[in-house]
């Protein structure tokens, strides 16, 4: 297949914007894959803030970062992404070049704990203000679980009403796959 699948495409978008020395955010830490990926992009002189409400996510991510030698450049935060502005250092405001949110539930975790539109929208609003010009927020929207379609619809309404003067917004996804295929919304600050 020549078309990029969803997760590889999300990474391509982040690779275009996050450079060594940059600041990045993982809004949904999960098992640490995106946190480690972003830490690899920011390098030893950059920093990654990573958020999750589940202790299991922090434990899994901490082990992954330790094993990959990336712990020193990441801050793992046991709180919801809707509170991210409380944790990002003031000197990093306006310097965040990339962020990713994998919406839904923790793979291998409790499927009743899911992301929700109101907290995700609050996080996007805060993060957008902290982004550098041409910084990108990538939302990977998994919507095939209970509550997923409500979050999807609310987020689609939110991004459709985002000012064109403030951001470029892209939707990327496959339309002929079964079982509610995930898709990407990318928000690039102008």
Coordinates of C-alpha atoms in Angstrom, one line a residue:
X1 CA 0.0 0.0 0.0
X2 CA 1.4 3.4 -1.0
X3 CA -1.0 5.5 1.1
X4 CA 0.3 6.3 4.6
X5 CA -1.7 4.6 7.3
X6 CA -3.1 6.8 10.1
X7 CA -0.3 6.5 12.7
X8 CA 2.6 6.7 10.3
X9 CA 1.0 9.8 8.7
X10 CA 0.6 11.4 12.2
X11 CA 4.3 10.9 12.7
X12 CA 5.1 12.3 9.3
X13 CA 3.3 15.5 10.2
X14 CA 5.2 15.7 13.5
X15 CA 8.5 15.0 11.8
X16 CA 7.9 18.1 9.6
X17 CA 7.6 20.4 12.5
X18 CA 9.4 19.1 15.6
X19 CA 13.2 19.6 15.5
X20 CA 16.0 19.0 18.0
X21 CA 15.8 21.5 20.8
X22 CA 12.0 22.0 20.4
X23 CA 9.2 21.6 22.9
X24 CA 6.5 19.0 22.3
X25 CA 3.4 17.7 24.0
X26 CA 1.8 14.2 24.2
X27 CA -1.7 14.9 25.3
X28 CA -2.6 11.3 25.8
X29 CA 0.5 9.4 27.1
X30 CA -1.0 5.9 26.9
X31 CA 1.8 3.4 26.7
X32 CA 4.5 5.9 25.9
X33 CA 5.0 5.3 22.2
X34 CA 4.3 8.9 21.1
X35 CA 6.1 10.4 24.1
X36 CA 9.2 8.4 23.1
X37 CA 8.8 9.3 19.5
X38 CA 8.6 13.0 20.3
X39 CA 11.6 12.8 22.6
X40 CA 13.5 11.3 19.8
X41 CA 12.6 14.3 17.6
X42 CA 13.3 16.9 20.3
X43 CA 16.6 15.3 21.2
X44 CA 18.6 15.9 24.3
X45 CA 18.2 19.6 24.2
X46 CA 14.4 19.6 23.8
X47 CA 11.6 18.6 26.1
X48 CA 8.4 16.7 26.0
X49 CA 5.4 17.2 28.3
X50 CA 3.2 14.1 28.5
X51 CA -0.2 13.8 30.2
X52 CA -2.5 11.0 31.3
X53 CA -5.1 10.4 34.0
X54 CA -4.2 6.8 34.5
X55 CA -1.3 5.6 36.8
X56 CA -0.9 2.6 34.5
X57 CA 0.0 4.9 31.6
X58 CA 2.6 6.7 33.7
X59 CA 4.2 3.5 34.8
X60 CA 4.3 2.0 31.3
X61 CA 5.7 5.2 29.8
X62 CA 8.3 5.6 32.5
X63 CA 9.6 2.1 31.9
X64 CA 9.7 2.7 28.1
X65 CA 11.5 6.0 28.4
X66 CA 14.0 4.5 30.9
X67 CA 14.7 1.6 28.6
X68 CA 15.3 4.0 25.7
X69 CA 17.4 6.5 27.6
X70 CA 14.9 9.3 27.2
X71 CA 13.7 9.9 30.7
X72 CA 15.7 13.1 31.3
X73 CA 14.0 15.1 28.5
X74 CA 10.4 14.2 29.4
X75 CA 8.0 15.4 32.1
X76 CA 5.3 12.8 32.8
X77 CA 2.2 14.4 34.3
X78 CA -0.6 12.5 36.1
X79 CA -3.4 14.8 35.2
X80 CA -5.9 15.4 32.4
X81 CA -4.7 17.3 29.3
X82 CA -7.3 19.9 30.0
X83 CA -5.0 21.2 32.7
X84 CA -1.9 21.4 30.5
X85 CA -1.4 25.1 30.9
X86 CA -0.8 24.6 34.6
X87 CA 2.3 22.5 33.9
X88 CA 4.0 23.9 30.8
X89 CA 6.8 26.2 32.0
X90 CA 6.3 29.9 31.1
X91 CA 9.6 30.0 29.1
X92 CA 8.1 27.3 26.8
X93 CA 5.0 29.3 25.9
X94 CA 5.1 30.1 22.2
X95 CA 7.8 27.5 21.6
X96 CA 5.8 24.3 21.3
X97 CA 6.2 23.0 17.8
X98 CA 4.2 19.8 17.9
X99 CA 1.6 17.9 19.9
X100 CA -0.3 14.6 19.5
X101 CA -3.5 13.3 21.1
X102 CA -4.6 9.6 20.5
X103 CA -8.2 9.9 21.5
X104 CA -10.2 7.0 22.9
X105 CA -9.0 4.7 25.6
X106 CA -5.7 3.3 26.8
X107 CA -4.8 0.3 24.6
X108 CA -4.8 -2.8 26.9
X109 CA -6.3 -0.7 29.7
X110 CA -9.7 0.0 31.1
X111 CA -12.0 0.7 28.1
X112 CA -14.5 2.6 30.3
X113 CA -12.0 5.4 30.8
X114 CA -12.1 7.4 27.6
X115 CA -11.2 10.9 26.4
X116 CA -14.1 13.3 26.1
X117 CA -14.8 16.2 23.9
X118 CA -15.0 18.9 26.6
X119 CA -11.6 18.1 28.1
X120 CA -10.0 17.6 24.7
X121 CA -11.4 20.9 23.4
X122 CA -10.1 22.7 26.5
X123 CA -6.7 21.2 25.9
X124 CA -6.6 22.2 22.3
X125 CA -7.6 25.8 23.1
X126 CA -4.8 26.1 25.7
X127 CA -2.3 24.4 23.6
X128 CA -3.0 26.4 20.5
X129 CA -2.1 29.6 22.5
X130 CA 1.2 28.0 23.5
X131 CA 2.1 26.8 20.0
X132 CA 4.9 28.4 17.9
X133 CA 3.8 29.7 14.5
X134 CA 3.5 26.8 12.1
X135 CA 3.3 24.4 15.1
X136 CA 0.9 21.4 14.6
X137 CA -1.6 19.7 16.9
X138 CA -2.4 16.2 15.6
X139 CA -5.6 14.5 16.8
X140 CA -5.9 10.8 16.1
X141 CA -9.6 10.2 16.5
X142 CA -10.6 6.6 17.4
X143 CA -14.4 6.6 17.5
X144 CA -15.5 3.0 17.3
X145 CA -16.1 2.6 21.1
X146 CA -18.9 3.8 23.4
X147 CA -18.7 7.5 23.7
X148 CA -16.3 7.8 20.7
X149 CA -18.9 9.1 18.2
X150 CA -20.0 11.8 20.6
X151 CA -16.4 13.0 20.9
X152 CA -15.8 12.8 17.2
X153 CA -18.9 14.8 16.3
X154 CA -18.1 17.5 18.9
X155 CA -14.5 17.8 17.8
X156 CA -15.5 18.0 14.1
X157 CA -18.0 20.8 15.0
X158 CA -15.2 22.6 17.0
X159 CA -12.6 22.5 14.2
X160 CA -15.0 23.4 11.5
X161 CA -15.6 26.6 13.3
X162 CA -12.0 27.4 13.9
X163 CA -10.9 30.7 12.3
X164 CA -9.2 30.3 9.0
X165 CA -7.1 33.3 9.8
X166 CA -5.7 31.5 12.8
X167 CA -5.1 28.0 11.5
X168 CA -5.0 25.5 8.6
X169 CA -6.9 22.4 9.5
X170 CA -6.6 19.0 7.7
X171 CA -8.7 15.9 7.9
X172 CA -7.0 12.6 6.8
X173 CA -8.5 9.2 6.9
X174 CA -9.7 6.2 4.9
X175 CA -13.3 6.1 4.0
X176 CA -13.9 2.6 2.8
X177 CA -12.6 0.6 5.8
X178 CA -14.9 -1.3 8.1
X179 CA -15.3 -0.9 11.8
X180 CA -15.1 2.9 12.3
X181 CA -11.6 3.5 11.0
X182 CA -9.6 6.2 12.9
X183 CA -8.8 9.4 11.2
X184 CA -6.6 12.5 11.8
X185 CA -7.3 16.1 12.3
X186 CA -4.2 18.3 12.1
X187 CA -4.3 21.9 13.3
X188 CA -1.4 24.1 12.1
X189 CA -1.1 27.5 13.6
X190 CA -0.7 30.3 11.1

